Amino acid sequence: MRMDELTERARQAREQAYVPYSHFAVGAAVMTADGQIYTGCNIENSSYGMSLCAERVAMFKAVSAGHRHLKAIAVVGDTKGPVSPCGACRQVMTEFMPADASVTLSNLQGKSETLPLKEVLPFAFFLNDDRVD
């Protein structure tokens, strides 16, 4: 699957976002090591801390289905330039994606940028040093 197809799946997932407070809908799609796709959208709650970003929804769906190795993620939001994941989502990406995994950030106007994860979160936290990329 090409990154533009993954981005389209993220765009479709964005349509399911539950955003009655911020009105800022985001969609994400992750690809597992074996090529399966999982999507997510952001889901808000009136207690803002209980809200969850699209990226983590997609990643957690993949992980809960038994996947521990994700090779790509695409994120789409209605922003001026390519949407940027929050710090929490970037850190979760480092848990399940190798440093060279593709991260595609896009907006609704088609502006897009694809970077390796190591550039999205250059000084990621790891509890131990034996992580294998």
Backbone as a chain_set.jsonl record, in Angstrom:
{"seq": "MRMDELTERARQAREQAYVPYSHFAVGAAVMTADGQIYTGCNIENSSYGMSLCAERVAMFKAVSAGHRHLKAIAVVGDTKGPVSPCGACRQVMTEFMPADASVTLSNLQGKSETLPLKEVLPFAFFLNDDRVD", "coords": {"N": [[0.852, -1.19, 0.0], [0.548, 2.178, -0.817], [1.698, 5.355, 0.526], [-0.108, 7.444, -0.011], [-2.511, 6.111, -0.19], [-2.792, 5.191, 2.416], [-3.024, 7.644, 3.666], [-5.471, 8.456, 2.606], [-7.175, 6.64, 3.868], [-6.881, 7.576, 6.466], [-8.027, 10.088, 6.172], [-10.676, 9.351, 5.676], [-11.273, 8.141, 8.132], [-11.231, 10.351, 9.755], [-13.713, 11.498, 9.368], [-15.347, 10.269, 11.201], [-14.801, 11.365, 13.629], [-15.364, 12.458, 16.99], [-16.003, 15.393, 18.097], [-17.232, 17.551, 19.76], [-16.439, 19.731, 21.296], [-13.896, 20.97, 20.671], [-14.126, 21.026, 17.92], [-12.233, 20.158, 16.144], [-11.403, 17.951, 14.067], [-9.6, 14.94, 13.583], [-7.969, 12.379, 11.759], [-6.469, 9.133, 11.599], [-4.338, 6.563, 10.294], [-2.801, 3.459, 10.605], [-0.233, 1.224, 9.511], [0.474, -2.134, 9.831], [3.279, -4.377, 10.392], [2.76, -6.57, 8.784], [1.15, -5.506, 6.843], [-1.543, -4.921, 7.418], [-4.233, -2.604, 8.02], [-5.207, -0.193, 10.362], [-7.511, 2.12, 11.61], [-8.205, 5.342, 13.129], [-9.916, 7.92, 14.962], [-10.078, 11.154, 16.499], [-11.465, 11.407, 19.77], [-13.449, 13.146, 21.838], [-14.127, 14.283, 25.226], [-16.177, 15.728, 27.745], [-14.745, 16.1, 30.037], [-11.809, 17.087, 29.517], [-9.272, 15.785, 29.758], [-9.865, 13.146, 29.43], [-10.12, 12.708, 26.789], [-9.079, 11.361, 23.583], [-6.521, 11.113, 21.183], [-6.516, 10.766, 17.578], [-4.321, 9.365, 16.507], [-3.383, 7.736, 18.616], [-5.688, 6.209, 19.055], [-5.817, 4.702, 16.652], [-3.313, 3.341, 16.77], [-3.6, 1.927, 19.191], [-5.766, 0.296, 18.592], [-4.595, -1.415, 16.708], [-2.583, -2.583, 18.291], [-4.162, -3.815, 20.257], [-5.245, -5.774, 18.736], [-3.217, -7.502, 18.534], [-0.9, -6.746, 17.227], [2.413, -5.644, 17.321], [4.331, -4.314, 15.987], [4.499, -1.617, 14.065], [4.615, -0.122, 10.872], [4.112, 2.228, 9.509], [2.414, 5.396, 9.632], [-0.306, 7.559, 8.969], [-1.606, 10.811, 9.222], [-4.321, 13.053, 9.318], [-5.59, 16.328, 9.311], [-7.583, 19.326, 9.679], [-5.845, 21.726, 9.03], [-3.609, 24.556, 8.516], [-1.083, 23.946, 7.426], [0.609, 20.756, 7.034], [-0.768, 18.549, 9.46], [0.234, 18.252, 12.884], [1.327, 15.776, 15.125], [0.564, 15.429, 18.644], [2.74, 15.58, 21.543], [2.383, 13.331, 23.239], [1.319, 11.409, 21.499], [3.436, 11.147, 19.712], [5.349, 9.988, 21.407], [4.102, 7.53, 21.978], [4.166, 6.454, 19.423], [6.895, 5.862, 19.211], [7.066, 3.652, 20.804], [5.961, 1.534, 19.384], [6.862, 1.652, 16.786], [9.6, 1.527, 14.48], [12.578, 3.574, 14.329], [12.944, 4.425, 11.697], [10.435, 4.339, 10.591], [7.693, 5.346, 8.507], [6.114, 8.461, 8.713], [3.413, 10.186, 7.833], [2.152, 13.332, 7.431], [-0.657, 15.305, 6.944], [-2.948, 17.729, 5.465], [-6.337, 18.867, 4.836], [-6.28, 20.152, 2.411], [-4.454, 18.886, 0.895], [-1.771, 19.299, 1.367], [1.207, 17.799, 2.318], [3.581, 15.904, 4.196], [6.163, 13.592, 4.515], [7.987, 11.907, 6.878], [10.736, 10.249, 8.558], [10.171, 8.523, 11.633], [12.137, 9.128, 13.564], [12.753, 11.77, 13.036], [10.438, 13.06, 13.676], [10.173, 12.768, 16.39], [12.857, 13.466, 17.802], [14.451, 13.052, 20.194], [13.536, 10.777, 21.699], [12.09, 9.169, 24.572], [13.254, 6.254, 26.157], [12.845, 3.505, 28.219], [14.779, 1.589, 28.63], [17.988, 0.61, 27.195], [18.038, -1.409, 25.33], [16.433, -1.523, 23.102], [15.426, -2.601, 19.939], [15.688, -1.531, 16.692]], "CA": [[0.0, 0.0, 0.0], [1.299, 3.424, -0.906], [1.369, 6.303, 1.593], [-1.304, 8.233, -0.331], [-3.661, 5.279, 0.153], [-2.892, 5.23, 3.877], [-3.53, 8.986, 3.971], [-6.904, 8.464, 2.292], [-7.854, 5.92, 4.961], [-6.894, 8.509, 7.603], [-9.016, 11.124, 5.825], [-11.994, 8.733, 5.884], [-11.448, 7.951, 9.579], [-11.487, 11.683, 10.316], [-15.153, 11.766, 9.278], [-16.016, 9.664, 12.357], [-14.34, 12.021, 14.858], [-16.348, 12.998, 17.931], [-15.304, 16.607, 18.531], [-18.216, 18.599, 20.039], [-15.868, 20.833, 22.076], [-12.867, 21.686, 19.905], [-14.491, 21.034, 16.502], [-10.984, 19.897, 15.43], [-11.416, 16.528, 13.734], [-8.353, 14.363, 13.083], [-8.028, 10.959, 11.445], [-5.17, 8.475, 11.479], [-4.322, 5.178, 9.833], [-1.495, 2.823, 10.786], [-0.001, -0.018, 8.801], [1.256, -3.079, 10.62], [4.396, -4.99, 9.68], [2.247, -7.497, 7.765], [0.34, -4.779, 5.872], [-2.918, -4.631, 7.828], [-4.498, -1.195, 8.296], [-6.12, 0.15, 11.456], [-7.775, 3.558, 11.59], [-8.718, 5.949, 14.347], [-10.275, 9.334, 14.929], [-10.042, 11.691, 17.856], [-12.717, 11.272, 20.514], [-13.4, 14.083, 22.968], [-14.978, 14.092, 26.387], [-16.31, 17.023, 28.422], [-13.575, 16.144, 30.915], [-10.835, 17.08, 28.423], [-8.2, 14.818, 29.966], [-10.337, 11.815, 29.039], [-10.15, 12.654, 25.325], [-8.005, 10.561, 23.0], [-6.138, 11.522, 19.836], [-6.712, 9.803, 16.495], [-3.131, 8.536, 16.344], [-3.362, 6.701, 19.647], [-6.799, 5.292, 18.811], [-5.403, 3.782, 15.588], [-2.237, 2.476, 17.257], [-4.099, 1.031, 20.229], [-6.584, -0.725, 17.933], [-3.66, -2.389, 16.136], [-1.937, -3.308, 19.392], [-5.149, -4.675, 20.91], [-5.481, -6.899, 17.825], [-2.051, -8.369, 18.601], [0.248, -6.232, 16.471], [3.371, -4.894, 18.143], [5.275, -3.652, 15.098], [3.82, -0.791, 13.071], [5.653, 0.398, 9.988], [3.773, 3.541, 8.953], [1.212, 6.062, 10.111], [-0.716, 8.774, 8.266], [-2.483, 11.629, 10.057], [-4.95, 14.119, 8.542], [-6.365, 17.295, 10.073], [-7.947, 20.554, 8.972], [-4.853, 22.706, 9.476], [-3.04, 25.352, 7.432], [-0.051, 23.085, 6.85], [0.411, 19.385, 7.498], [-1.093, 18.451, 10.884], [1.345, 17.774, 13.695], [0.878, 14.998, 16.286], [0.957, 15.93, 19.966], [3.883, 14.895, 22.132], [1.991, 12.014, 23.75], [1.195, 10.502, 20.354], [4.798, 10.894, 19.214], [5.997, 9.048, 22.31], [3.5, 6.216, 21.767], [4.702, 5.963, 18.149], [8.226, 5.282, 19.426], [6.912, 2.358, 21.481], [5.517, 0.491, 18.468], [7.377, 1.879, 15.441], [11.044, 1.73, 14.432], [13.012, 4.955, 14.082], [12.835, 4.764, 10.279], [9.044, 4.187, 10.146], [7.16, 6.503, 7.786], [5.072, 9.261, 9.352], [2.899, 11.131, 6.846], [1.307, 14.36, 8.036], [-1.37, 15.957, 5.851], [-4.131, 18.521, 5.775], [-7.436, 18.617, 3.905], [-5.977, 20.776, 1.131], [-3.496, 18.049, 0.188], [-0.379, 19.526, 1.771], [1.63, 16.586, 2.992], [5.01, 15.724, 4.431], [6.48, 12.275, 5.058], [9.258, 11.93, 7.6], [10.963, 9.087, 9.419], [9.779, 8.789, 13.013], [13.245, 9.729, 14.321], [12.709, 13.221, 12.837], [9.21, 13.553, 14.298], [10.508, 12.838, 17.815], [14.302, 13.185, 17.756], [15.063, 12.609, 21.446], [12.491, 9.984, 22.346], [12.407, 8.514, 25.837], [13.191, 4.799, 26.22], [13.117, 3.07, 29.583], [16.053, 0.872, 28.634], [18.774, 0.829, 25.983], [18.107, -2.602, 24.488], [15.413, -1.461, 22.06], [15.924, -2.967, 18.626], [14.946, -0.842, 15.631]], "C": [[0.884, 1.235, 0.0], [0.83, 4.388, 0.181], [0.143, 7.141, 1.26], [-2.576, 7.436, -0.062], [-3.881, 5.248, 1.665], [-3.453, 6.58, 4.327], [-5.028, 9.075, 3.684], [-7.704, 7.727, 3.361], [-7.935, 6.799, 6.206], [-7.941, 9.605, 7.378], [-10.433, 10.587, 6.059], [-12.276, 8.551, 7.374], [-11.792, 9.266, 10.257], [-12.978, 12.011, 10.329], [-15.925, 11.206, 10.47], [-15.641, 10.338, 13.676], [-15.519, 12.551, 15.681], [-15.691, 14.2, 18.597], [-16.273, 17.762, 18.845], [-17.641, 19.81, 20.754], [-14.853, 21.628, 21.26], [-13.256, 21.882, 18.441], [-13.263, 20.828, 15.622], [-10.866, 18.392, 15.19], [-10.091, 16.093, 13.126], [-8.596, 12.887, 12.817], [-6.625, 10.411, 11.315], [-5.367, 7.061, 10.961], [-2.908, 4.646, 10.029], [-1.439, 1.538, 9.971], [0.896, -0.9, 9.654], [2.379, -3.663, 9.755], [3.923, -5.937, 8.587], [1.242, -6.847, 6.811], [-1.105, -4.529, 6.234], [-3.049, -3.156, 8.2], [-5.503, -1.076, 9.431], [-6.279, 1.663, 11.45], [-8.277, 4.04, 12.94], [-9.07, 7.401, 14.109], [-10.193, 9.852, 16.36], [-11.443, 11.649, 18.465], [-12.602, 12.129, 21.763], [-14.37, 13.694, 24.069], [-15.062, 15.445, 27.081], [-15.268, 17.189, 29.522], [-12.378, 15.966, 29.983], [-9.72, 16.048, 28.57], [-8.584, 13.4, 29.57], [-10.424, 11.659, 27.523], [-8.965, 11.843, 24.813], [-7.782, 10.984, 21.552], [-6.327, 10.396, 18.829], [-5.536, 8.843, 16.364], [-3.098, 7.401, 17.364], [-4.52, 5.729, 19.488], [-6.385, 4.257, 17.767], [-4.328, 2.817, 16.077], [-2.749, 1.471, 18.28], [-5.021, -0.039, 19.649], [-5.683, -1.813, 17.347], [-3.022, -3.233, 17.231], [-2.928, -4.252, 20.056], [-5.532, -5.866, 20.034], [-4.251, -7.812, 17.743], [-0.825, -7.899, 17.853], [1.139, -5.395, 17.379], [4.363, -4.11, 17.304], [4.502, -2.933, 13.999], [4.88, -0.169, 12.178], [5.346, 1.762, 9.393], [2.514, 4.073, 9.621], [0.964, 7.283, 9.235], [-1.722, 9.491, 9.155], [-3.013, 12.779, 9.206], [-5.766, 15.01, 9.469], [-6.654, 18.522, 9.236], [-7.072, 21.687, 9.506], [-4.304, 23.457, 8.267], [-1.963, 24.573, 6.679], [-0.329, 21.658, 7.277], [0.192, 19.347, 9.01], [0.099, 17.863, 11.638], [0.829, 16.993, 14.898], [1.331, 15.638, 17.597], [2.138, 15.109, 20.493], [3.554, 13.5, 22.637], [1.898, 11.007, 22.606], [2.563, 10.16, 19.773], [5.506, 9.864, 20.096], [5.423, 7.644, 22.142], [3.992, 5.623, 20.438], [6.05, 5.278, 18.369], [8.158, 3.933, 20.124], [6.654, 1.223, 20.484], [6.047, 0.625, 17.044], [8.891, 2.045, 15.482], [11.379, 3.173, 14.064], [12.857, 5.376, 12.626], [11.416, 4.588, 9.722], [8.563, 5.476, 9.485], [6.02, 7.154, 8.556], [4.646, 10.308, 8.327], [1.893, 12.047, 7.524], [0.674, 15.162, 6.912], [-2.469, 16.863, 6.367], [-5.182, 18.256, 4.706], [-7.207, 19.212, 2.525], [-4.931, 19.987, 0.34], [-2.04, 18.342, 0.489], [0.042, 18.345, 2.628], [3.142, 16.556, 3.146], [5.203, 14.338, 5.043], [7.892, 12.314, 5.627], [9.474, 10.587, 8.282], [10.625, 9.469, 10.858], [10.883, 9.484, 13.802], [13.316, 11.24, 14.137], [11.478, 13.845, 13.474], [9.4, 13.684, 15.815], [11.988, 12.471, 17.965], [14.918, 12.671, 19.055], [14.035, 11.852, 22.28], [12.999, 9.348, 23.634], [12.259, 7.008, 25.675], [13.596, 4.389, 27.618], [14.438, 2.318, 29.685], [16.746, 1.068, 27.3], [18.739, -0.346, 25.01], [17.016, -2.653, 23.417], [16.066, -1.77, 20.713], [15.067, -2.258, 17.592], [14.857, -1.683, 14.389]], "O": [[1.86, 1.309, 0.746], [-0.281, 4.266, 0.696], [-0.59, 7.521, 2.173], [-3.611, 8.018, 0.262], [-5.019, 5.276, 2.134], [-4.258, 6.647, 5.256], [-5.768, 9.704, 4.44], [-8.802, 8.157, 3.717], [-8.936, 6.774, 6.922], [-8.651, 9.992, 8.306], [-11.288, 11.3, 6.585], [-13.397, 8.783, 7.825], [-12.555, 9.293, 11.223], [-13.447, 12.728, 11.213], [-17.052, 11.631, 10.723], [-16.115, 9.924, 14.734], [-16.521, 13.02, 15.141], [-14.918, 14.05, 19.544], [-16.15, 18.838, 18.261], [-18.309, 20.842, 20.813], [-14.957, 22.852, 21.176], [-12.768, 22.806, 17.792], [-13.247, 21.273, 14.475], [-10.303, 17.661, 16.005], [-9.529, 16.777, 12.27], [-9.332, 12.224, 13.549], [-5.697, 11.139, 10.963], [-6.414, 6.446, 11.16], [-1.934, 5.303, 9.662], [-2.447, 0.861, 9.768], [1.943, -0.466, 10.136], [2.414, -3.461, 8.541], [4.6, -6.097, 7.571], [0.561, -7.543, 6.058], [-1.842, -3.968, 5.423], [-2.082, -2.536, 8.643], [-6.519, -1.77, 9.455], [-5.303, 2.398, 11.304], [-8.715, 3.252, 13.779], [-8.58, 8.029, 13.17], [-10.234, 9.075, 17.314], [-12.451, 11.828, 17.781], [-11.768, 11.876, 22.633], [-15.291, 12.9, 23.876], [-14.116, 16.23, 27.015], [-14.944, 18.316, 29.897], [-11.976, 14.84, 29.689], [-9.272, 15.492, 27.568], [-7.714, 12.547, 29.394], [-10.768, 10.584, 27.031], [-7.974, 11.66, 25.519], [-8.732, 11.186, 20.796], [-6.302, 9.218, 19.187], [-5.727, 7.649, 16.137], [-2.82, 6.252, 17.021], [-4.36, 4.539, 19.757], [-6.581, 3.06, 17.974], [-4.413, 1.614, 15.831], [-2.376, 0.298, 18.243], [-5.058, -1.161, 20.155], [-5.98, -3.0, 17.478], [-2.934, -4.455, 17.11], [-2.569, -5.383, 20.387], [-6.078, -6.852, 20.528], [-4.24, -8.777, 16.978], [0.194, -8.589, 17.847], [0.656, -4.536, 18.117], [5.15, -3.328, 17.839], [3.925, -3.566, 13.115], [5.926, 0.264, 12.662], [6.235, 2.395, 8.825], [1.671, 3.317, 10.104], [1.903, 7.957, 8.811], [-2.584, 8.859, 9.767], [-2.259, 13.406, 8.462], [-6.533, 14.525, 10.302], [-6.032, 18.73, 8.194], [-7.507, 22.496, 10.325], [-4.511, 23.041, 7.127], [-1.942, 24.55, 5.449], [-1.392, 21.374, 7.828], [0.889, 20.035, 9.756], [0.87, 17.075, 11.089], [-0.027, 17.494, 15.627], [2.362, 16.309, 17.645], [2.477, 14.065, 19.936], [4.358, 12.58, 22.482], [2.354, 9.872, 22.742], [2.815, 9.018, 19.388], [6.185, 8.972, 19.588], [6.171, 6.667, 22.161], [4.208, 4.415, 20.346], [6.318, 4.231, 17.78], [9.103, 3.148, 20.04], [7.076, 0.088, 20.708], [5.722, -0.194, 16.184], [9.418, 2.643, 16.421], [10.532, 3.898, 13.543], [12.659, 6.558, 12.343], [11.216, 4.677, 8.511], [8.982, 6.568, 9.866], [5.084, 6.485, 8.994], [5.417, 11.207, 7.99], [0.912, 11.593, 8.113], [1.374, 15.648, 6.024], [-2.872, 16.79, 7.528], [-4.935, 17.496, 3.769], [-7.872, 18.82, 1.566], [-4.565, 20.383, -0.766], [-1.155, 17.699, -0.076], [-0.672, 17.941, 3.545], [3.879, 17.111, 2.33], [4.493, 13.957, 5.974], [8.849, 12.697, 4.955], [8.516, 9.864, 8.556], [10.783, 10.626, 11.246], [10.592, 10.348, 14.629], [13.879, 11.933, 14.984], [11.477, 15.037, 13.78], [8.858, 14.595, 16.441], [12.328, 11.316, 18.221], [15.866, 11.889, 18.987], [13.713, 12.233, 23.405], [14.182, 9.032, 23.765], [11.265, 6.532, 25.126], [14.594, 4.881, 28.144], [15.131, 2.397, 30.699], [16.163, 1.629, 26.372], [19.364, -0.273, 23.952], [16.717, -3.723, 22.888], [17.137, -1.25, 20.4], [13.842, -2.377, 17.617], [14.267, -1.257, 13.396]]}, "num_chains": 1, "name": "protein.A"}
